[in-house]
């Protein structure tokens, strides 16, 4: 009885099968183990802070005027977002705080931020490109540094004299707070462009405008977006100063007015909303940066 054997594979097939790459590991989803651990750590730290805060107020270690309890802050937040009697037992119903809900105060401040920072972007980026590529940088940069070093409260009174107590003075203040970081980051980005890239494009016959739009601006875009993030954060921290005078509606104006009226719980509620809004703004700008400059850190 003859025994049949399977034909041996050719040597080339064995070599090819041995050299086949191993299957790549599956990418982690949007909620991978690291992100879950990071989220859990953040939630645990917030919970620990709330527990310590509650224990301190529960034990009476600090007077409620100086540090209200978490429950009082939550009640102030709910009260600021609902219709409620003007006083216990009164039939007169008021709307939120200062006749606006808290979210309406926040939207009013965001609108001022958007106009002020938007104007700073529209002026700061072209001026920064011009200063970074011409002699105007040497002439104007000291004035830009001087403007960047001024605290907003130093000229809020002058802006009110010039433009009144309406939104115009507030938007100008936010513009002046956001303009220097955007312009200076643009200048820094332009000066960081490699000269051999510019010379290579020029040697191929590109004009100055083509060099600016095809080489300088894309290479500068990561720095510009970083400057916009810094400027937005700086303008957001200036919102309370901008809304000191006639800042209603406005989250900064509400926080300032509540402090004058010794409503500590409402002040803390406004502070928490301001902080959370700033975090969401920064996350939005970081997401925009990933879309516009996906090559950052990879090239």
PDB file of C-alpha atoms in Angstrom:
ATOM      1  CA  UNK A   1       0.000   0.000   0.000  1.00  0.00           C
ATOM      2  CA  UNK A   2       1.532   3.262  -1.073  1.00  0.00           C
ATOM      3  CA  UNK A   3       1.475   6.226   1.281  1.00  0.00           C
ATOM      4  CA  UNK A   4       0.864   9.633  -0.263  1.00  0.00           C
ATOM      5  CA  UNK A   5       2.467  12.701   1.208  1.00  0.00           C
ATOM      6  CA  UNK A   6       1.424  16.324   0.774  1.00  0.00           C
ATOM      7  CA  UNK A   7       3.660  18.182  -1.623  1.00  0.00           C
ATOM      8  CA  UNK A   8       6.178  20.333   0.129  1.00  0.00           C
ATOM      9  CA  UNK A   9       5.700  24.078  -0.165  1.00  0.00           C
ATOM     10  CA  UNK A  10       8.244  25.893  -2.209  1.00  0.00           C
ATOM     11  CA  UNK A  11      11.032  27.609  -0.286  1.00  0.00           C
ATOM     12  CA  UNK A  12       9.833  31.019  -1.507  1.00  0.00           C
ATOM     13  CA  UNK A  13       6.358  30.448  -0.055  1.00  0.00           C
ATOM     14  CA  UNK A  14       7.809  29.470   3.328  1.00  0.00           C
ATOM     15  CA  UNK A  15      10.001  32.569   3.399  1.00  0.00           C
ATOM     16  CA  UNK A  16       7.081  34.769   2.398  1.00  0.00           C
ATOM     17  CA  UNK A  17       4.846  33.352   5.133  1.00  0.00           C
ATOM     18  CA  UNK A  18       7.588  33.753   7.749  1.00  0.00           C
ATOM     19  CA  UNK A  19       8.083  37.393   6.802  1.00  0.00           C
ATOM     20  CA  UNK A  20       4.412  38.331   6.890  1.00  0.00           C
ATOM     21  CA  UNK A  21       3.931  41.165   9.369  1.00  0.00           C
ATOM     22  CA  UNK A  22       2.047  40.458  12.499  1.00  0.00           C
ATOM     23  CA  UNK A  23      -1.425  41.934  12.657  1.00  0.00           C
ATOM     24  CA  UNK A  24      -1.327  45.427  14.072  1.00  0.00           C
ATOM     25  CA  UNK A  25      -2.883  45.861  17.491  1.00  0.00           C
ATOM     26  CA  UNK A  26      -6.375  47.251  17.515  1.00  0.00           C
ATOM     27  CA  UNK A  27      -6.466  50.938  18.233  1.00  0.00           C
ATOM     28  CA  UNK A  28      -8.015  52.045  21.452  1.00  0.00           C
ATOM     29  CA  UNK A  29     -11.373  53.693  21.113  1.00  0.00           C
ATOM     30  CA  UNK A  30     -12.246  57.202  22.235  1.00  0.00           C
ATOM     31  CA  UNK A  31     -12.604  55.852  25.797  1.00  0.00           C
ATOM     32  CA  UNK A  32      -9.450  53.768  26.058  1.00  0.00           C
ATOM     33  CA  UNK A  33      -8.037  52.538  29.368  1.00  0.00           C
ATOM     34  CA  UNK A  34      -5.834  55.604  29.850  1.00  0.00           C
ATOM     35  CA  UNK A  35      -8.679  58.031  29.263  1.00  0.00           C
ATOM     36  CA  UNK A  36     -10.972  56.076  31.556  1.00  0.00           C
ATOM     37  CA  UNK A  37      -8.349  56.164  34.317  1.00  0.00           C
ATOM     38  CA  UNK A  38      -7.763  59.872  33.748  1.00  0.00           C
ATOM     39  CA  UNK A  39     -11.499  60.590  33.853  1.00  0.00           C
ATOM     40  CA  UNK A  40     -11.867  58.516  37.001  1.00  0.00           C
ATOM     41  CA  UNK A  41      -8.993  60.405  38.632  1.00  0.00           C
ATOM     42  CA  UNK A  42     -10.585  63.764  37.805  1.00  0.00           C
ATOM     43  CA  UNK A  43     -13.983  62.674  39.118  1.00  0.00           C
ATOM     44  CA  UNK A  44     -12.417  61.317  42.301  1.00  0.00           C
ATOM     45  CA  UNK A  45     -10.539  64.566  42.932  1.00  0.00           C
ATOM     46  CA  UNK A  46     -13.712  66.621  42.405  1.00  0.00           C
ATOM     47  CA  UNK A  47     -15.651  64.340  44.743  1.00  0.00           C
ATOM     48  CA  UNK A  48     -12.913  64.608  47.392  1.00  0.00           C
ATOM     49  CA  UNK A  49     -12.939  68.407  47.096  1.00  0.00           C
ATOM     50  CA  UNK A  50     -16.708  68.518  47.518  1.00  0.00           C
ATOM     51  CA  UNK A  51     -16.547  66.251  50.566  1.00  0.00           C
ATOM     52  CA  UNK A  52     -13.857  68.385  52.238  1.00  0.00           C
ATOM     53  CA  UNK A  53     -15.802  71.549  51.373  1.00  0.00           C
ATOM     54  CA  UNK A  54     -19.009  70.074  52.852  1.00  0.00           C
ATOM     55  CA  UNK A  55     -17.225  68.909  56.016  1.00  0.00           C
ATOM     56  CA  UNK A  56     -15.641  72.330  56.586  1.00  0.00           C
ATOM     57  CA  UNK A  57     -18.961  74.141  56.231  1.00  0.00           C
ATOM     58  CA  UNK A  58     -20.854  71.471  58.174  1.00  0.00           C
ATOM     59  CA  UNK A  59     -18.470  71.774  61.109  1.00  0.00           C
ATOM     60  CA  UNK A  60     -18.856  75.560  61.094  1.00  0.00           C
ATOM     61  CA  UNK A  61     -15.132  76.181  60.732  1.00  0.00           C
ATOM     62  CA  UNK A  62     -15.843  79.059  58.314  1.00  0.00           C
ATOM     63  CA  UNK A  63     -18.755  81.452  58.418  1.00  0.00           C
ATOM     64  CA  UNK A  64     -21.282  80.978  55.558  1.00  0.00           C
ATOM     65  CA  UNK A  65     -20.677  84.577  54.480  1.00  0.00           C
ATOM     66  CA  UNK A  66     -17.103  83.662  53.580  1.00  0.00           C
ATOM     67  CA  UNK A  67     -17.627  80.070  52.432  1.00  0.00           C
ATOM     68  CA  UNK A  68     -21.195  78.882  51.794  1.00  0.00           C
ATOM     69  CA  UNK A  69     -21.900  75.177  51.641  1.00  0.00           C
ATOM     70  CA  UNK A  70     -22.067  73.249  48.342  1.00  0.00           C
ATOM     71  CA  UNK A  71     -25.817  72.948  48.821  1.00  0.00           C
ATOM     72  CA  UNK A  72     -26.186  76.722  49.176  1.00  0.00           C
ATOM     73  CA  UNK A  73     -24.160  77.258  45.999  1.00  0.00           C
ATOM     74  CA  UNK A  74     -26.340  74.760  44.151  1.00  0.00           C
ATOM     75  CA  UNK A  75     -29.498  76.485  45.420  1.00  0.00           C
ATOM     76  CA  UNK A  76     -28.119  79.824  44.197  1.00  0.00           C
ATOM     77  CA  UNK A  77     -27.382  78.276  40.805  1.00  0.00           C
ATOM     78  CA  UNK A  78     -30.920  76.850  40.525  1.00  0.00           C
ATOM     79  CA  UNK A  79     -32.440  80.117  41.715  1.00  0.00           C
ATOM     80  CA  UNK A  80     -30.449  82.055  39.103  1.00  0.00           C
ATOM     81  CA  UNK A  81     -31.870  79.824  36.352  1.00  0.00           C
ATOM     82  CA  UNK A  82     -35.527  79.868  37.374  1.00  0.00           C
ATOM     83  CA  UNK A  83     -38.430  82.136  38.220  1.00  0.00           C
ATOM     84  CA  UNK A  84     -38.842  82.599  41.967  1.00  0.00           C
ATOM     85  CA  UNK A  85     -40.519  84.929  44.513  1.00  0.00           C
ATOM     86  CA  UNK A  86     -38.571  88.074  45.242  1.00  0.00           C
ATOM     87  CA  UNK A  87     -38.856  87.226  48.957  1.00  0.00           C
ATOM     88  CA  UNK A  88     -40.294  84.329  50.958  1.00  0.00           C
ATOM     89  CA  UNK A  89     -44.079  84.608  50.981  1.00  0.00           C
ATOM     90  CA  UNK A  90     -44.147  87.335  48.322  1.00  0.00           C
ATOM     91  CA  UNK A  91     -46.456  87.126  45.299  1.00  0.00           C
ATOM     92  CA  UNK A  92     -44.007  89.020  43.088  1.00  0.00           C
ATOM     93  CA  UNK A  93     -42.074  86.657  40.819  1.00  0.00           C
ATOM     94  CA  UNK A  94     -38.682  87.632  39.432  1.00  0.00           C
ATOM     95  CA  UNK A  95     -36.790  86.095  36.552  1.00  0.00           C
ATOM     96  CA  UNK A  96     -33.414  84.602  37.457  1.00  0.00           C
ATOM     97  CA  UNK A  97     -30.970  87.224  38.725  1.00  0.00           C
ATOM     98  CA  UNK A  98     -31.260  90.838  37.623  1.00  0.00           C
ATOM     99  CA  UNK A  99     -34.153  89.770  35.316  1.00  0.00           C
ATOM    100  CA  UNK A 100     -31.896  87.410  33.353  1.00  0.00           C
ATOM    101  CA  UNK A 101     -31.237  83.715  33.755  1.00  0.00           C
ATOM    102  CA  UNK A 102     -27.693  82.701  34.545  1.00  0.00           C
ATOM    103  CA  UNK A 103     -27.233  81.123  31.121  1.00  0.00           C
ATOM    104  CA  UNK A 104     -28.327  84.408  29.527  1.00  0.00           C
ATOM    105  CA  UNK A 105     -25.634  86.223  31.495  1.00  0.00           C
ATOM    106  CA  UNK A 106     -23.128  83.653  30.217  1.00  0.00           C
ATOM    107  CA  UNK A 107     -24.263  84.036  26.601  1.00  0.00           C
ATOM    108  CA  UNK A 108     -23.955  87.835  26.823  1.00  0.00           C
ATOM    109  CA  UNK A 109     -20.347  87.508  28.036  1.00  0.00           C
ATOM    110  CA  UNK A 110     -19.552  84.944  25.341  1.00  0.00           C
ATOM    111  CA  UNK A 111     -20.874  87.303  22.683  1.00  0.00           C
ATOM    112  CA  UNK A 112     -18.566  90.066  23.918  1.00  0.00           C
ATOM    113  CA  UNK A 113     -15.659  87.620  23.987  1.00  0.00           C
ATOM    114  CA  UNK A 114     -16.429  86.459  20.455  1.00  0.00           C
ATOM    115  CA  UNK A 115     -16.508  90.014  19.075  1.00  0.00           C
ATOM    116  CA  UNK A 116     -13.407  91.167  20.946  1.00  0.00           C
ATOM    117  CA  UNK A 117     -11.282  88.106  20.191  1.00  0.00           C
ATOM    118  CA  UNK A 118     -12.617  87.937  16.629  1.00  0.00           C
ATOM    119  CA  UNK A 119     -11.511  91.515  16.012  1.00  0.00           C
ATOM    120  CA  UNK A 120      -8.125  90.720  17.575  1.00  0.00           C
ATOM    121  CA  UNK A 121      -7.725  87.756  15.201  1.00  0.00           C
ATOM    122  CA  UNK A 122      -8.720  89.858  12.185  1.00  0.00           C
ATOM    123  CA  UNK A 123      -6.183  92.570  13.055  1.00  0.00           C
ATOM    124  CA  UNK A 124      -3.467  90.635  14.890  1.00  0.00           C
ATOM    125  CA  UNK A 125      -2.720  87.936  12.305  1.00  0.00           C
ATOM    126  CA  UNK A 126      -2.217  90.251   9.269  1.00  0.00           C
ATOM    127  CA  UNK A 127      -0.261  92.741  11.360  1.00  0.00           C
ATOM    128  CA  UNK A 128       1.865  89.942  12.835  1.00  0.00           C
ATOM    129  CA  UNK A 129       2.642  88.606   9.354  1.00  0.00           C
ATOM    130  CA  UNK A 130       3.561  92.096   8.223  1.00  0.00           C
ATOM    131  CA  UNK A 131       5.742  92.744  11.273  1.00  0.00           C
ATOM    132  CA  UNK A 132       7.426  89.368  10.930  1.00  0.00           C
ATOM    133  CA  UNK A 133       8.394  89.868   7.289  1.00  0.00           C
ATOM    134  CA  UNK A 134       9.160  93.592   7.079  1.00  0.00           C
ATOM    135  CA  UNK A 135      10.950  96.364   8.961  1.00  0.00           C
ATOM    136  CA  UNK A 136       7.721  97.210  10.782  1.00  0.00           C
ATOM    137  CA  UNK A 137       8.543  94.493  13.322  1.00  0.00           C
ATOM    138  CA  UNK A 138      11.587  96.392  14.564  1.00  0.00           C
ATOM    139  CA  UNK A 139       9.570  99.605  14.757  1.00  0.00           C
ATOM    140  CA  UNK A 140       6.336  98.389  16.372  1.00  0.00           C
ATOM    141  CA  UNK A 141       7.360  95.452  18.567  1.00  0.00           C
ATOM    142  CA  UNK A 142       8.320  97.609  21.608  1.00  0.00           C
ATOM    143  CA  UNK A 143       4.842  99.200  21.540  1.00  0.00           C
ATOM    144  CA  UNK A 144       3.282  95.746  21.292  1.00  0.00           C
ATOM    145  CA  UNK A 145       5.247  94.564  24.319  1.00  0.00           C
ATOM    146  CA  UNK A 146       4.208  97.702  26.217  1.00  0.00           C
ATOM    147  CA  UNK A 147       0.539  97.029  25.458  1.00  0.00           C
ATOM    148  CA  UNK A 148       0.880  93.376  26.495  1.00  0.00           C
ATOM    149  CA  UNK A 149       2.326  94.343  29.878  1.00  0.00           C
ATOM    150  CA  UNK A 150      -0.577  96.625  30.843  1.00  0.00           C
ATOM    151  CA  UNK A 151      -3.204  95.137  33.195  1.00  0.00           C
ATOM    152  CA  UNK A 152      -6.785  95.635  31.957  1.00  0.00           C
ATOM    153  CA  UNK A 153      -7.841  97.609  35.033  1.00  0.00           C
ATOM    154  CA  UNK A 154      -5.210 100.213  34.133  1.00  0.00           C
ATOM    155  CA  UNK A 155      -7.173 101.523  31.165  1.00  0.00           C
ATOM    156  CA  UNK A 156     -10.777 100.411  31.741  1.00  0.00           C
ATOM    157  CA  UNK A 157     -11.582 103.855  33.151  1.00  0.00           C
ATOM    158  CA  UNK A 158     -10.105 105.573  30.098  1.00  0.00           C
ATOM    159  CA  UNK A 159     -12.095 103.334  27.756  1.00  0.00           C
ATOM    160  CA  UNK A 160     -15.294 104.195  29.620  1.00  0.00           C
ATOM    161  CA  UNK A 161     -14.484 107.901  29.200  1.00  0.00           C
ATOM    162  CA  UNK A 162     -13.876 107.407  25.484  1.00  0.00           C
ATOM    163  CA  UNK A 163     -16.662 104.975  24.583  1.00  0.00           C
ATOM    164  CA  UNK A 164     -19.160 105.157  27.474  1.00  0.00           C
ATOM    165  CA  UNK A 165     -20.377 102.376  29.744  1.00  0.00           C
ATOM    166  CA  UNK A 166     -22.044 100.342  27.008  1.00  0.00           C
ATOM    167  CA  UNK A 167     -20.740  97.281  25.204  1.00  0.00           C
ATOM    168  CA  UNK A 168     -18.304  99.289  23.069  1.00  0.00           C
ATOM    169  CA  UNK A 169     -15.881  99.916  25.931  1.00  0.00           C
ATOM    170  CA  UNK A 170     -16.124  96.274  27.050  1.00  0.00           C
ATOM    171  CA  UNK A 171     -15.399  94.947  23.566  1.00  0.00           C
ATOM    172  CA  UNK A 172     -12.449  97.331  23.211  1.00  0.00           C
ATOM    173  CA  UNK A 173     -11.042  96.074  26.518  1.00  0.00           C
ATOM    174  CA  UNK A 174     -11.359  92.449  25.422  1.00  0.00           C
ATOM    175  CA  UNK A 175      -9.793  93.326  22.076  1.00  0.00           C
ATOM    176  CA  UNK A 176      -6.810  94.978  23.765  1.00  0.00           C
ATOM    177  CA  UNK A 177      -6.426  91.944  26.032  1.00  0.00           C
ATOM    178  CA  UNK A 178      -6.471  89.452  23.128  1.00  0.00           C
ATOM    179  CA  UNK A 179      -4.593  91.396  20.450  1.00  0.00           C
ATOM    180  CA  UNK A 180      -0.979  91.265  21.809  1.00  0.00           C
ATOM    181  CA  UNK A 181      -0.776  87.458  22.290  1.00  0.00           C
ATOM    182  CA  UNK A 182      -2.136  86.812  18.787  1.00  0.00           C
ATOM    183  CA  UNK A 183       0.184  89.319  17.102  1.00  0.00           C
ATOM    184  CA  UNK A 184       3.260  88.189  19.028  1.00  0.00           C
ATOM    185  CA  UNK A 185       2.623  84.489  18.385  1.00  0.00           C
ATOM    186  CA  UNK A 186       2.234  85.256  14.678  1.00  0.00           C
ATOM    187  CA  UNK A 187       5.536  87.147  14.669  1.00  0.00           C
ATOM    188  CA  UNK A 188       7.225  84.277  16.495  1.00  0.00           C
ATOM    189  CA  UNK A 189       5.829  81.771  14.015  1.00  0.00           C
ATOM    190  CA  UNK A 190       6.988  83.778  11.002  1.00  0.00           C
ATOM    191  CA  UNK A 191      10.501  84.117  12.402  1.00  0.00           C
ATOM    192  CA  UNK A 192      10.601  80.376  13.042  1.00  0.00           C
ATOM    193  CA  UNK A 193      10.060  79.450   9.383  1.00  0.00           C
ATOM    194  CA  UNK A 194      13.160  77.813   7.907  1.00  0.00           C
ATOM    195  CA  UNK A 195      14.969  80.004   5.411  1.00  0.00           C
ATOM    196  CA  UNK A 196      15.830  77.113   3.097  1.00  0.00           C
ATOM    197  CA  UNK A 197      12.113  76.441   2.570  1.00  0.00           C
ATOM    198  CA  UNK A 198      11.493  80.057   1.612  1.00  0.00           C
ATOM    199  CA  UNK A 199      14.548  80.170  -0.652  1.00  0.00           C
ATOM    200  CA  UNK A 200      13.533  76.924  -2.353  1.00  0.00           C
ATOM    201  CA  UNK A 201      10.109  78.325  -3.224  1.00  0.00           C
ATOM    202  CA  UNK A 202      11.579  81.614  -4.409  1.00  0.00           C
ATOM    203  CA  UNK A 203      14.110  79.781  -6.578  1.00  0.00           C
ATOM    204  CA  UNK A 204      11.238  77.977  -8.280  1.00  0.00           C
ATOM    205  CA  UNK A 205       9.795  81.332  -9.368  1.00  0.00           C
ATOM    206  CA  UNK A 206       7.146  81.901  -6.688  1.00  0.00           C
ATOM    207  CA  UNK A 207       6.139  85.472  -5.977  1.00  0.00           C
ATOM    208  CA  UNK A 208       6.256  87.056  -2.525  1.00  0.00           C
ATOM    209  CA  UNK A 209       2.503  86.612  -2.095  1.00  0.00           C
ATOM    210  CA  UNK A 210       2.679  82.947  -3.134  1.00  0.00           C
ATOM    211  CA  UNK A 211       5.554  82.362  -0.722  1.00  0.00           C
ATOM    212  CA  UNK A 212       3.544  83.940   2.079  1.00  0.00           C
ATOM    213  CA  UNK A 213       0.381  81.911   1.436  1.00  0.00           C
ATOM    214  CA  UNK A 214       2.001  78.581   0.475  1.00  0.00           C
ATOM    215  CA  UNK A 215       4.942  78.404   2.903  1.00  0.00           C
ATOM    216  CA  UNK A 216       4.969  81.056   5.617  1.00  0.00           C
ATOM    217  CA  UNK A 217       1.300  80.971   6.626  1.00  0.00           C
ATOM    218  CA  UNK A 218       0.950  77.140   6.875  1.00  0.00           C
ATOM    219  CA  UNK A 219       4.218  76.935   8.834  1.00  0.00           C
ATOM    220  CA  UNK A 220       3.043  79.724  11.144  1.00  0.00           C
ATOM    221  CA  UNK A 221      -0.484  78.369  11.666  1.00  0.00           C
ATOM    222  CA  UNK A 222       0.349  76.199  14.735  1.00  0.00           C
ATOM    223  CA  UNK A 223       1.854  79.224  16.513  1.00  0.00           C
ATOM    224  CA  UNK A 224      -1.133  81.356  15.512  1.00  0.00           C
ATOM    225  CA  UNK A 225      -3.606  78.852  16.945  1.00  0.00           C
ATOM    226  CA  UNK A 226      -1.616  78.672  20.177  1.00  0.00           C
ATOM    227  CA  UNK A 227      -1.737  82.470  20.360  1.00  0.00           C
ATOM    228  CA  UNK A 228      -5.509  82.421  19.839  1.00  0.00           C
ATOM    229  CA  UNK A 229      -5.889  79.929  22.702  1.00  0.00           C
ATOM    230  CA  UNK A 230      -3.782  82.103  24.997  1.00  0.00           C
ATOM    231  CA  UNK A 231      -5.631  85.247  23.894  1.00  0.00           C
ATOM    232  CA  UNK A 232      -9.047  83.676  24.466  1.00  0.00           C
ATOM    233  CA  UNK A 233      -8.055  82.590  27.964  1.00  0.00           C
ATOM    234  CA  UNK A 234      -6.654  86.011  28.764  1.00  0.00           C
ATOM    235  CA  UNK A 235      -9.759  87.754  27.432  1.00  0.00           C
ATOM    236  CA  UNK A 236     -11.971  85.407  29.457  1.00  0.00           C
ATOM    237  CA  UNK A 237     -10.086  86.268  32.645  1.00  0.00           C
ATOM    238  CA  UNK A 238     -10.651  89.944  31.793  1.00  0.00           C
ATOM    239  CA  UNK A 239     -14.420  89.597  31.469  1.00  0.00           C
ATOM    240  CA  UNK A 240     -15.090  90.552  35.103  1.00  0.00           C
ATOM    241  CA  UNK A 241     -13.033  93.747  34.728  1.00  0.00           C
ATOM    242  CA  UNK A 242     -14.800  94.482  31.443  1.00  0.00           C
ATOM    243  CA  UNK A 243     -18.240  94.127  33.052  1.00  0.00           C
ATOM    244  CA  UNK A 244     -17.648  96.084  36.257  1.00  0.00           C
ATOM    245  CA  UNK A 245     -19.567  99.075  34.884  1.00  0.00           C
ATOM    246  CA  UNK A 246     -23.035  98.316  33.516  1.00  0.00           C
ATOM    247  CA  UNK A 247     -22.162  94.666  32.948  1.00  0.00           C
ATOM    248  CA  UNK A 248     -25.693  93.298  33.193  1.00  0.00           C
ATOM    249  CA  UNK A 249     -26.393  91.003  31.451  1.00  0.00           C
ATOM    250  CA  UNK A 250     -22.986  89.374  31.824  1.00  0.00           C
ATOM    251  CA  UNK A 251     -21.559  86.605  33.980  1.00  0.00           C
ATOM    252  CA  UNK A 252     -18.695  88.822  35.149  1.00  0.00           C
ATOM    253  CA  UNK A 253     -21.045  91.684  35.934  1.00  0.00           C
ATOM    254  CA  UNK A 254     -23.331  89.340  37.877  1.00  0.00           C
ATOM    255  CA  UNK A 255     -20.395  87.990  39.911  1.00  0.00           C
ATOM    256  CA  UNK A 256     -19.236  91.535  40.720  1.00  0.00           C
ATOM    257  CA  UNK A 257     -22.732  92.713  41.657  1.00  0.00           C
ATOM    258  CA  UNK A 258     -23.389  89.626  43.791  1.00  0.00           C
ATOM    259  CA  UNK A 259     -20.131  90.260  45.650  1.00  0.00           C
ATOM    260  CA  UNK A 260     -21.188  93.828  46.389  1.00  0.00           C
ATOM    261  CA  UNK A 261     -24.487  92.499  47.766  1.00  0.00           C
ATOM    262  CA  UNK A 262     -22.669  89.868  49.895  1.00  0.00           C
ATOM    263  CA  UNK A 263     -24.335  86.976  48.020  1.00  0.00           C
ATOM    264  CA  UNK A 264     -21.382  84.649  48.427  1.00  0.00           C
ATOM    265  CA  UNK A 265     -23.189  81.555  47.177  1.00  0.00           C
ATOM    266  CA  UNK A 266     -24.107  83.296  43.920  1.00  0.00           C
ATOM    267  CA  UNK A 267     -20.544  84.576  43.522  1.00  0.00           C
ATOM    268  CA  UNK A 268     -19.163  81.050  43.816  1.00  0.00           C
ATOM    269  CA  UNK A 269     -21.813  79.758  41.403  1.00  0.00           C
ATOM    270  CA  UNK A 270     -20.714  82.395  38.879  1.00  0.00           C
ATOM    271  CA  UNK A 271     -17.047  81.493  39.436  1.00  0.00           C
ATOM    272  CA  UNK A 272     -17.767  77.817  38.788  1.00  0.00           C
ATOM    273  CA  UNK A 273     -19.675  78.662  35.586  1.00  0.00           C
ATOM    274  CA  UNK A 274     -16.870  80.959  34.410  1.00  0.00           C
ATOM    275  CA  UNK A 275     -14.283  78.238  35.035  1.00  0.00           C
ATOM    276  CA  UNK A 276     -16.268  75.496  33.300  1.00  0.00           C
ATOM    277  CA  UNK A 277     -16.956  77.752  30.320  1.00  0.00           C
ATOM    278  CA  UNK A 278     -13.228  78.513  30.051  1.00  0.00           C
ATOM    279  CA  UNK A 279     -12.401  74.787  30.044  1.00  0.00           C
ATOM    280  CA  UNK A 280     -14.963  74.102  27.314  1.00  0.00           C
ATOM    281  CA  UNK A 281     -13.662  77.018  25.239  1.00  0.00           C
ATOM    282  CA  UNK A 282     -10.117  75.707  25.476  1.00  0.00           C
ATOM    283  CA  UNK A 283     -11.202  72.165  24.581  1.00  0.00           C
ATOM    284  CA  UNK A 284     -13.034  73.532  21.550  1.00  0.00           C
ATOM    285  CA  UNK A 285      -9.942  75.436  20.405  1.00  0.00           C
ATOM    286  CA  UNK A 286      -7.763  72.349  20.923  1.00  0.00           C
ATOM    287  CA  UNK A 287     -10.159  70.316  18.762  1.00  0.00           C
ATOM    288  CA  UNK A 288     -10.042  73.022  16.100  1.00  0.00           C
ATOM    289  CA  UNK A 289      -6.249  72.918  16.224  1.00  0.00           C
ATOM    290  CA  UNK A 290      -6.267  69.168  15.594  1.00  0.00           C
ATOM    291  CA  UNK A 291      -8.452  69.709  12.538  1.00  0.00           C
ATOM    292  CA  UNK A 292      -6.530  72.628  11.048  1.00  0.00           C
ATOM    293  CA  UNK A 293      -2.977  71.478  11.805  1.00  0.00           C
ATOM    294  CA  UNK A 294      -3.082  67.655  12.000  1.00  0.00           C
ATOM    295  CA  UNK A 295       0.629  67.530  11.160  1.00  0.00           C
ATOM    296  CA  UNK A 296       1.671  69.309  14.360  1.00  0.00           C
ATOM    297  CA  UNK A 297       4.146  67.177  16.268  1.00  0.00           C
ATOM    298  CA  UNK A 298       4.385  64.697  13.386  1.00  0.00           C
ATOM    299  CA  UNK A 299       6.486  66.630  10.856  1.00  0.00           C
TER     300      UNK A 299
END
